[in-house]
Coordinates of C-alpha atoms in Angstrom, one line a residue:
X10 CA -140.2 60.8 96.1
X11 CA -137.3 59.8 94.0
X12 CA -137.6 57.1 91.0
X13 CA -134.4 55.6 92.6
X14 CA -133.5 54.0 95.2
X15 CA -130.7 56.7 96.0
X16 CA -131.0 60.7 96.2
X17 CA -128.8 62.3 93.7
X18 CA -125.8 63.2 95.8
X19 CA -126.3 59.5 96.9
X20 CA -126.0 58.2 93.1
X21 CA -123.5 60.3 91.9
X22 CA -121.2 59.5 95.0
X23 CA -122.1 55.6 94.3
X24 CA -121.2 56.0 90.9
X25 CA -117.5 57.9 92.0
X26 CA -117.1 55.2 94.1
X27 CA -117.5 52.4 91.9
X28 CA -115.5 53.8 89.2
X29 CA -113.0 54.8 91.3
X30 CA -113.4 51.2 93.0
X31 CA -113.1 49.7 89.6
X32 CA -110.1 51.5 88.9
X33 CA -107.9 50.8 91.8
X34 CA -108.2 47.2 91.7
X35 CA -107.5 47.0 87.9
X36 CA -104.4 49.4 88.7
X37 CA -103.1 47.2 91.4
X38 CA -103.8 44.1 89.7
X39 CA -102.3 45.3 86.4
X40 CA -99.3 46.2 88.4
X41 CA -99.1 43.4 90.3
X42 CA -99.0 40.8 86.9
X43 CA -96.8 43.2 85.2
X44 CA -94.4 42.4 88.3
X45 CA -95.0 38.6 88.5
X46 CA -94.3 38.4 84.7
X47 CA -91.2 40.4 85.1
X48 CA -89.9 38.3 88.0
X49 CA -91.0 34.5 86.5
X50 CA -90.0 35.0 82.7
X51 CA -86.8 36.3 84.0
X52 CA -84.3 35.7 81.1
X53 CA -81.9 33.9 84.0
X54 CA -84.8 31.7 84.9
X55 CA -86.0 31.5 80.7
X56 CA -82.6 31.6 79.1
X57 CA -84.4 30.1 75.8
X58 CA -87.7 31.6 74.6
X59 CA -90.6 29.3 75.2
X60 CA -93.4 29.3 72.9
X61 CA -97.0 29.6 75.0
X62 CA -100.0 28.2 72.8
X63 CA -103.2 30.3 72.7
X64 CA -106.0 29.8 75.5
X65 CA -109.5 29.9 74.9
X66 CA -110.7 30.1 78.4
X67 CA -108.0 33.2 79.0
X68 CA -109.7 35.4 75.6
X69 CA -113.0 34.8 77.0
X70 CA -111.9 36.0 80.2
X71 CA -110.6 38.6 79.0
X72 CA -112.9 39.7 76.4
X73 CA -116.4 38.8 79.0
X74 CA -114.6 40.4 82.4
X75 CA -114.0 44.1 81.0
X76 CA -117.4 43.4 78.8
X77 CA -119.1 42.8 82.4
X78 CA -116.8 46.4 84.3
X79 CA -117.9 48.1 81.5
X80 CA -121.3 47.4 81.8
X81 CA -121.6 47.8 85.4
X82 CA -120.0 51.4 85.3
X83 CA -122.4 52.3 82.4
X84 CA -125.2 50.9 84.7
X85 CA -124.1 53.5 87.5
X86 CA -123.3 56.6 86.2
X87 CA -126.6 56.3 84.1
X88 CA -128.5 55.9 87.5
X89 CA -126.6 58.9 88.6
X90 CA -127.7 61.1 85.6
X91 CA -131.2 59.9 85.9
X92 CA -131.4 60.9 89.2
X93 CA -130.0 64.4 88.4
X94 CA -132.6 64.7 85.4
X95 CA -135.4 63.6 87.0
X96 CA -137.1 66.4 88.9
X97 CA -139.6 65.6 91.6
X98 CA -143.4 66.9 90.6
X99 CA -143.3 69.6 94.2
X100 CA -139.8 70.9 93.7
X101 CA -139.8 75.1 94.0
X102 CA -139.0 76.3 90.4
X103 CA -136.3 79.2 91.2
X104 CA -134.8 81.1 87.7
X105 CA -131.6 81.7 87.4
X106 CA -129.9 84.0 85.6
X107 CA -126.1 84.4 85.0
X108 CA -124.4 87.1 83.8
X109 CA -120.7 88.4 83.7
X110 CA -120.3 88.6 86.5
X111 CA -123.2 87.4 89.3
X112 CA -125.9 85.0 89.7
X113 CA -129.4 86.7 90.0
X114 CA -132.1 84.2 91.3
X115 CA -136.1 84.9 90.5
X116 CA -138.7 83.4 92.9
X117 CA -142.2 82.9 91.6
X118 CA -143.5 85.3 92.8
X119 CA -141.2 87.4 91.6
X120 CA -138.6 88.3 94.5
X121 CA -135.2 88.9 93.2
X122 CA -131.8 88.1 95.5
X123 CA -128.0 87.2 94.4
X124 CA -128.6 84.7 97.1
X125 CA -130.1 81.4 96.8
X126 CA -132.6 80.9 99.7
X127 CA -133.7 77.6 99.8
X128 CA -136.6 76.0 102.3
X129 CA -134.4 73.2 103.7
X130 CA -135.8 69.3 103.0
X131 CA -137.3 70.6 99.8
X132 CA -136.6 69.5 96.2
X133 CA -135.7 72.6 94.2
X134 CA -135.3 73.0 90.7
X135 CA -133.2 75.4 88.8
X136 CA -134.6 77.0 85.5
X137 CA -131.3 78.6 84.3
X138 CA -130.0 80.4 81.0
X139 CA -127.6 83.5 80.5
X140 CA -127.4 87.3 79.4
X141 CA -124.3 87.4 78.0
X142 CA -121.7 84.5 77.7
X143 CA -121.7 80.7 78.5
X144 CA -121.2 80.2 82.6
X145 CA -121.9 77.3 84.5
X146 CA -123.4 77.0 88.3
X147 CA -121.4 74.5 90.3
X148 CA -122.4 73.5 93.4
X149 CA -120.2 70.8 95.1
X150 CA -121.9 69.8 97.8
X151 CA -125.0 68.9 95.6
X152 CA -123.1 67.4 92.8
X153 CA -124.2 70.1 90.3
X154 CA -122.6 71.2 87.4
X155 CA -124.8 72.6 85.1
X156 CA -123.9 75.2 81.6
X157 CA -126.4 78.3 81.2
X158 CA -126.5 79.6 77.7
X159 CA -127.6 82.6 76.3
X160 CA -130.7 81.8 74.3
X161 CA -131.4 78.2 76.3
X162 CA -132.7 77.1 79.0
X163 CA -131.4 74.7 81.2
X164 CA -132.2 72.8 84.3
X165 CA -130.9 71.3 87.4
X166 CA -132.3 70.3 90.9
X167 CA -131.2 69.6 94.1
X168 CA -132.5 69.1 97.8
X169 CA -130.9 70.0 100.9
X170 CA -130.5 67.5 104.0
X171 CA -130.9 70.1 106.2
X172 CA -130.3 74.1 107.3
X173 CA -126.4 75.6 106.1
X174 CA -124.7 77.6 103.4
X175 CA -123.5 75.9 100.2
X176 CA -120.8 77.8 98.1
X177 CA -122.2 78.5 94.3
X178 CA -119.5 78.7 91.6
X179 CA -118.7 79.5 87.8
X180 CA -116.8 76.5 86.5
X181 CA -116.9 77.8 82.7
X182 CA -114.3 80.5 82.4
X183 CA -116.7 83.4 81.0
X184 CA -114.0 86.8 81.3
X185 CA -111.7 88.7 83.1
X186 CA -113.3 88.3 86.5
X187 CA -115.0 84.8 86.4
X188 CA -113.0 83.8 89.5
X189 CA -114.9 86.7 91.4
X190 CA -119.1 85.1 90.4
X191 CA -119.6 83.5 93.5
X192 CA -122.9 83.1 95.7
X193 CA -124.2 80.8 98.4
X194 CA -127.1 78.6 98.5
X195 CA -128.7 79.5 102.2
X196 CA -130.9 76.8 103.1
X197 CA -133.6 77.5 106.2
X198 CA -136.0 76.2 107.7
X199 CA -139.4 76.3 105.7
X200 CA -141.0 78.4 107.9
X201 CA -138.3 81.1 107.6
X202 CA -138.2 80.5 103.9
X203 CA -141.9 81.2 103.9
X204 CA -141.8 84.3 105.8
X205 CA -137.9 85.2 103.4
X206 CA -140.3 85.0 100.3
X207 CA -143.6 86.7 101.6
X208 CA -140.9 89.8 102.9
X209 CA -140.6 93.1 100.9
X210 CA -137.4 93.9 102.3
X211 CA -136.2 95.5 99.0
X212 CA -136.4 97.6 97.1
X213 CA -136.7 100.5 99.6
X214 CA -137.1 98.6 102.9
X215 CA -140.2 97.1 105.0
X216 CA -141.9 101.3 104.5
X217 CA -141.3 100.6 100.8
X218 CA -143.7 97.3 100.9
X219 CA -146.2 98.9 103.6
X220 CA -146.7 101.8 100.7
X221 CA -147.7 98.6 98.3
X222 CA -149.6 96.7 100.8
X223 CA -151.8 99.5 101.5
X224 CA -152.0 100.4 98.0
X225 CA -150.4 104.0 98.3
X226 CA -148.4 102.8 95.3
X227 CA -151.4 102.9 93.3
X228 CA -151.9 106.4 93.6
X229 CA -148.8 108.7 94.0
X230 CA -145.9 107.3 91.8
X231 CA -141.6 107.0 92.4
X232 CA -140.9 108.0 90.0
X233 CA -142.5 111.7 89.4
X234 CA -144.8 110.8 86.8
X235 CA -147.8 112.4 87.1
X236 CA -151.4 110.4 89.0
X237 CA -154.3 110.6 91.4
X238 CA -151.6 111.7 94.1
X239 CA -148.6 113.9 94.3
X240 CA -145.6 111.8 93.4
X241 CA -143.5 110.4 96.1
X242 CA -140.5 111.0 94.1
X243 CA -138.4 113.9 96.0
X244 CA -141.1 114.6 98.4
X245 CA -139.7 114.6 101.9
X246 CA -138.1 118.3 102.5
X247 CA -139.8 119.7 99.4
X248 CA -142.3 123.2 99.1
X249 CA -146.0 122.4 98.6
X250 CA -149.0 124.9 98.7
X251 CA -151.8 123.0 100.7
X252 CA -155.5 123.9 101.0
X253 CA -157.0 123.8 104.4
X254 CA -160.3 123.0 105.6
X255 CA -162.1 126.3 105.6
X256 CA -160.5 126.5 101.9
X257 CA -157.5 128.8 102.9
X258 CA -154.1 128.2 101.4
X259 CA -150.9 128.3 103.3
X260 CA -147.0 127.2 101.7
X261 CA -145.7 123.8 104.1
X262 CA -142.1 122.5 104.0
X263 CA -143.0 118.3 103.6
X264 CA -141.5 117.3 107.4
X265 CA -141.7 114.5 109.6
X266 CA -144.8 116.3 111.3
X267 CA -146.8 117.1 107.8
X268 CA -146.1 113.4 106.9
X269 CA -148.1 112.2 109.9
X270 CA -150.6 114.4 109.7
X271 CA -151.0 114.1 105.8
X272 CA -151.1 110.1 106.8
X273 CA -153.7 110.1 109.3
X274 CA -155.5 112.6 108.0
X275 CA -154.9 113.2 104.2
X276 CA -157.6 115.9 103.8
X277 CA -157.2 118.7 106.1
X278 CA -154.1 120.2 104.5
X279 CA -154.5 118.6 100.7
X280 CA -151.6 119.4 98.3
X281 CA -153.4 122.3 95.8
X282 CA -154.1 120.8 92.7
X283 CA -155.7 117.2 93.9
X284 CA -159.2 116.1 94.5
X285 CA -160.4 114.8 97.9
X286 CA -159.7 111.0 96.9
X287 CA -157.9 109.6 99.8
X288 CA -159.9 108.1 103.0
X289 CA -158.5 108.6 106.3
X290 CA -156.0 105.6 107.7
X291 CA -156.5 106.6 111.1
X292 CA -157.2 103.5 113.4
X293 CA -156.9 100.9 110.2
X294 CA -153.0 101.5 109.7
X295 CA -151.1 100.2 113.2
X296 CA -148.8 103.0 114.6
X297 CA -145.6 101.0 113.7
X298 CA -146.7 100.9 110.0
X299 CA -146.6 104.9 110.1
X300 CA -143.3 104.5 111.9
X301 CA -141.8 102.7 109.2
X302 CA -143.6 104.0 106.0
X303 CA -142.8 107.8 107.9
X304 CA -138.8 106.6 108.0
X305 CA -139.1 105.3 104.3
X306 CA -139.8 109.2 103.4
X307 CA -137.3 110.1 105.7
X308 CA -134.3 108.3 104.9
X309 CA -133.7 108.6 100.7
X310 CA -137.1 106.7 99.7
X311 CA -135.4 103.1 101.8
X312 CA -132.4 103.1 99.7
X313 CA -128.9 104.7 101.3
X314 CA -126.0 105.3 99.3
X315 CA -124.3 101.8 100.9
X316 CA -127.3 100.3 99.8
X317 CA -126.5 101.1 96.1
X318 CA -123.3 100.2 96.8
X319 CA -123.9 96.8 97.6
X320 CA -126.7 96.7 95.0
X321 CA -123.8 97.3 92.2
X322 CA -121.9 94.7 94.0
X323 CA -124.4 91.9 93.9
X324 CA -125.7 92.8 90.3
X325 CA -122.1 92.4 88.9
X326 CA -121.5 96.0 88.3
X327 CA -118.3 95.9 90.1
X328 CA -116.8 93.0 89.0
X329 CA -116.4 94.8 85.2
X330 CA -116.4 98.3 86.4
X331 CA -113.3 99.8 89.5
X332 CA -114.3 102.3 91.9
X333 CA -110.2 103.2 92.5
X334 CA -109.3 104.0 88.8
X335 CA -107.7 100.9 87.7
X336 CA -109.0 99.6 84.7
X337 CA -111.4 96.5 84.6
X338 CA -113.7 94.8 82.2
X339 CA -114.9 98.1 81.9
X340 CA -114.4 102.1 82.7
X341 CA -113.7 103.0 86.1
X342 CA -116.4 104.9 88.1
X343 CA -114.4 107.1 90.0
X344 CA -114.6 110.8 88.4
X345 CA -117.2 109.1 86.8
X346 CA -120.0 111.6 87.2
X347 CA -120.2 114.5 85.0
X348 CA -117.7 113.9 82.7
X349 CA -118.2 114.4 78.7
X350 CA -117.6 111.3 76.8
X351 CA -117.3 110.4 72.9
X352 CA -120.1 107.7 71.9
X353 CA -121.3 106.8 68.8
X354 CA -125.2 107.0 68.0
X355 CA -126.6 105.3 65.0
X356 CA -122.6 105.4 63.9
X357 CA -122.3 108.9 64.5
X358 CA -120.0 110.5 66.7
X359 CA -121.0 112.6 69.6
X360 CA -120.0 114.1 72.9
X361 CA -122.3 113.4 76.1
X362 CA -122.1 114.8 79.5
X363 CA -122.4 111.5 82.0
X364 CA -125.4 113.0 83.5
X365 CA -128.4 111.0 85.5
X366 CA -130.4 110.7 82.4
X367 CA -126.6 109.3 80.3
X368 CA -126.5 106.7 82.9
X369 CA -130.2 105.4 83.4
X370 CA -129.8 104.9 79.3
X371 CA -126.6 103.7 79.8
X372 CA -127.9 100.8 82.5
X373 CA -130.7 99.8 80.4
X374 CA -130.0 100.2 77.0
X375 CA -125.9 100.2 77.4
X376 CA -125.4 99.8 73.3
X377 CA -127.3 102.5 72.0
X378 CA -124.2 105.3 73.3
X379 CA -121.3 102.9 73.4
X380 CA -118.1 105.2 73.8
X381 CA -115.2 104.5 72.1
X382 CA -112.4 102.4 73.3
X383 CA -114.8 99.5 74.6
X384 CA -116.3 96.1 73.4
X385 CA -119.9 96.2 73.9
X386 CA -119.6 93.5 76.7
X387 CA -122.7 94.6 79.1
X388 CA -125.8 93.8 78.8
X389 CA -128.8 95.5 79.1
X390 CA -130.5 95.9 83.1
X391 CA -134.5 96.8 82.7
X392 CA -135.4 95.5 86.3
X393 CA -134.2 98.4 88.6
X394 CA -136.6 100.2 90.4
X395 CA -136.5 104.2 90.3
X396 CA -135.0 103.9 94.0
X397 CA -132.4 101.4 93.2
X398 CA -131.8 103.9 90.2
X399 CA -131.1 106.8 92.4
X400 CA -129.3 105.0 95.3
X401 CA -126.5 103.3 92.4
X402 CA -126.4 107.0 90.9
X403 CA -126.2 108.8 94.6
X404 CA -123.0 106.2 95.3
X405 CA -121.6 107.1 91.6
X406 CA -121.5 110.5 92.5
X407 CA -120.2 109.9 96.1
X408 CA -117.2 108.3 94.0
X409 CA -116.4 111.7 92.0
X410 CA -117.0 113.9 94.9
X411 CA -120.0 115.3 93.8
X412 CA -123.1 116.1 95.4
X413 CA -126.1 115.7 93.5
X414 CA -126.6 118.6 92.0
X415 CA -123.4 120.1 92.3
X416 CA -121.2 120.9 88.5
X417 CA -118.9 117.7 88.4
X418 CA -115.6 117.7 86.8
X419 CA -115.4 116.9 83.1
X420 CA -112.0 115.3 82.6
X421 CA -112.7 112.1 84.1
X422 CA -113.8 108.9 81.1
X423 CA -117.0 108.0 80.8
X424 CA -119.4 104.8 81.4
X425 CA -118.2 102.9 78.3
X426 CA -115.5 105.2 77.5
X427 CA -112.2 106.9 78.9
X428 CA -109.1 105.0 79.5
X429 CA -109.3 101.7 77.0
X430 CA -107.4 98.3 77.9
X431 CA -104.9 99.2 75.9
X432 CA -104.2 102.3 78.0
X433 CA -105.4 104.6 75.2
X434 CA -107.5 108.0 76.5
X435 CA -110.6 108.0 74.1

């Protein structure tokens, strides 16, 4: 598999332990003549200076010996970097993308996860650049040490022996909170890794990926834009007019109960406004399907608050941004929601309220109403779903007290503005 002899870890180590090798007996026997010397020119036992001709055979020795080291080490660590630059034809190509201050890695076919799952036994290469600022992924226990650069992409590989967790590290100081961009690499067997990958699990949960699988997606959006179907987007608990079979309409709160029937049997009580489209999934959907596409409608579209907690966690946004009001990278969140802030748009000053629509702008275009007081570190984030959306906004607002669509208090700083690092209100 490998053009050496050697796995990486295997080279690398070798080459350590030659140089090292090399080293300590060059040390020891430097030390050693410096001491003979010292004891047999003694001025006691050479009281008059002797005059030593020159030897021939001692500047070959020492001109051919440290020729030869020299040689041998460059012999090494080349095999060493070889073997980390050569990447085997079947390794899994995982992206990686660094940003202050998390790892985000992208499988092919497009999964997402701040972890780094890896099939265990199986060469894996590492397609890497960055968002923002130079970083570098270290992995000790695979010997990798590798810059990503904004603009470039870069490359490593690796293969695991077997199953375990391997710590991931920044070794290129890249800001206030490089010591906190840390991730694992999880290795697993391949048949877990195979089922990992194939998974849905998020956004929105196994109901979430059922909706996809049986192609619900395709006709009732997320995100309450308009299609074929009545959005999805704030549906469970909401008021709908429905037409019955006999063509008699009748007001329906959107329960647990409606869901079911509406699932098995789309057409008997069909939301006004929409054509007849949808065929009946009764006996071709399994019961635990509608149990767990049911509990997606149920339980905030698969995303909780937590959940957008811990989504801000892994993406970085907590690292720059405090949830207790101390001041970070970036403006705290707490009394976040619903405060007006001072940004500047197109250069001209203006006061915002930090609203839902402020902050969606604000997470994927951060730049374009930068407040006042901060340098525009963040970059912008265009891969959030409308549920992660809502679920990162529903814990923002859990952290100024406010429900959603409650009046928030405005004297609290804003996304990219409030209290600056220099302790100045803005």
């Amino acid at each position: 598999m490998y053009p050496q002899s050697l796995s990486p870890v295997q080279q690398v180590d070798l080459a350590f332990y030659v140089i090292f090798g090399v080293s300590a007996v060059m040390l020891l026997g430097i030390t050693a003549t410096m001491l003979w010397f010292v004891w047999r020119y003694d001025h006691r036992r050479n009281p008059v200076a002797t005059e030593i001709p020159g030897s021939v055979l001692a500047e070959t020795a020492w001109t051919l010996i440290p020729t030869l080291i020299v040689m041998a080490l460059f012999y090494y660590g080349w095999a060493g970097y070889k073997a980390l630059r050569t990447v085997p034809a079947d390794a899994l190509e995982v992206g990686v993308k660094a940003r202050m201050w998390s790892w985000i890695f992208e499988y092919p076919n497009g999964k997402r996860s701040s972890v780094l799952y890896v099939p265990a036994g199986k060469p894996v290469k590492l397609d890497m650049t960055s968002v923002d600022v130079i970083h570098s992924l270290y992995i000790p226990a695979f010997r990798i040490k590798m810059d990503t650069v904004p603009g470039m992409q870069t490359y490593a590989w690796f293969k695991t022996d077997g199953p375990g967790e391997f710590d991931i590290l920044c070794a290129e100081y890249c800001g206030l909170k490089h010591a906190n961009m840390l991730s694992v690499v999880k290795a697993v067997e391949p048949d877990e890794f195979r089922k990992w990958l194939e998974s849905s699990e998020a956004p929105g949960g196994k109901g979430r990926a059922l909706l996809d699988a049986y192609g619900c997606i395709s006709c009732h959006s997320l995100d309450g834009s308009p299609g074929p179907g009545t959005t999805f987007k704030g549906l469970y608990g909401a008021e709908r007019v429905v037409v019955l079979g006999d063509g008699s309409k009748r007001k329906i709160i959107v329960d647990e109960a409606y869901l079911r029937r509406a699932l098995k049997d789309p057409n008997a009580e069909l939301v006004e406004g929409f054509d007849p489209i949808m065929p009946s999934t009764e006996g071709v959907v399994p019961e635990q399907d509608f149990e767990d596409m049911i509990a997606w409608f149920m339980h905030g579209n698969g995303l909780t608050r937590e959940e957008g907690r811990r989504l801000m966690e892994q993406e970085g946004c907590l690292s720059c941004h405090s949830t207790d009001g101390s001041v970070v990278a970036g403006p705290t969140f707490k009394n976040l929601w619903g405060s007006e802030v001072d940004v500047l748009v197109d250069g001209v000053p203006k006061r915002v309220k930090v609203d839902a629509d402020y902050v969606r702008e604000s997470i994927v275009a951060p730049q374009k109403k930068l407040s006042k007081g901060w340098d525009p570190l963040m970059p912008g984030y265009d891969s959030f779903t409308p549920e992660q959306m809502e679920a990162m906004m529903d814990y923002m607002r859990s952290l100024s007290g406010t429900p959603e669509k409650a009046p928030a208090d405005a004297s609290s700083p804003g996304l990219h503005g409030g209290t600056s690092p220099a302790g100045k209100t803005q």
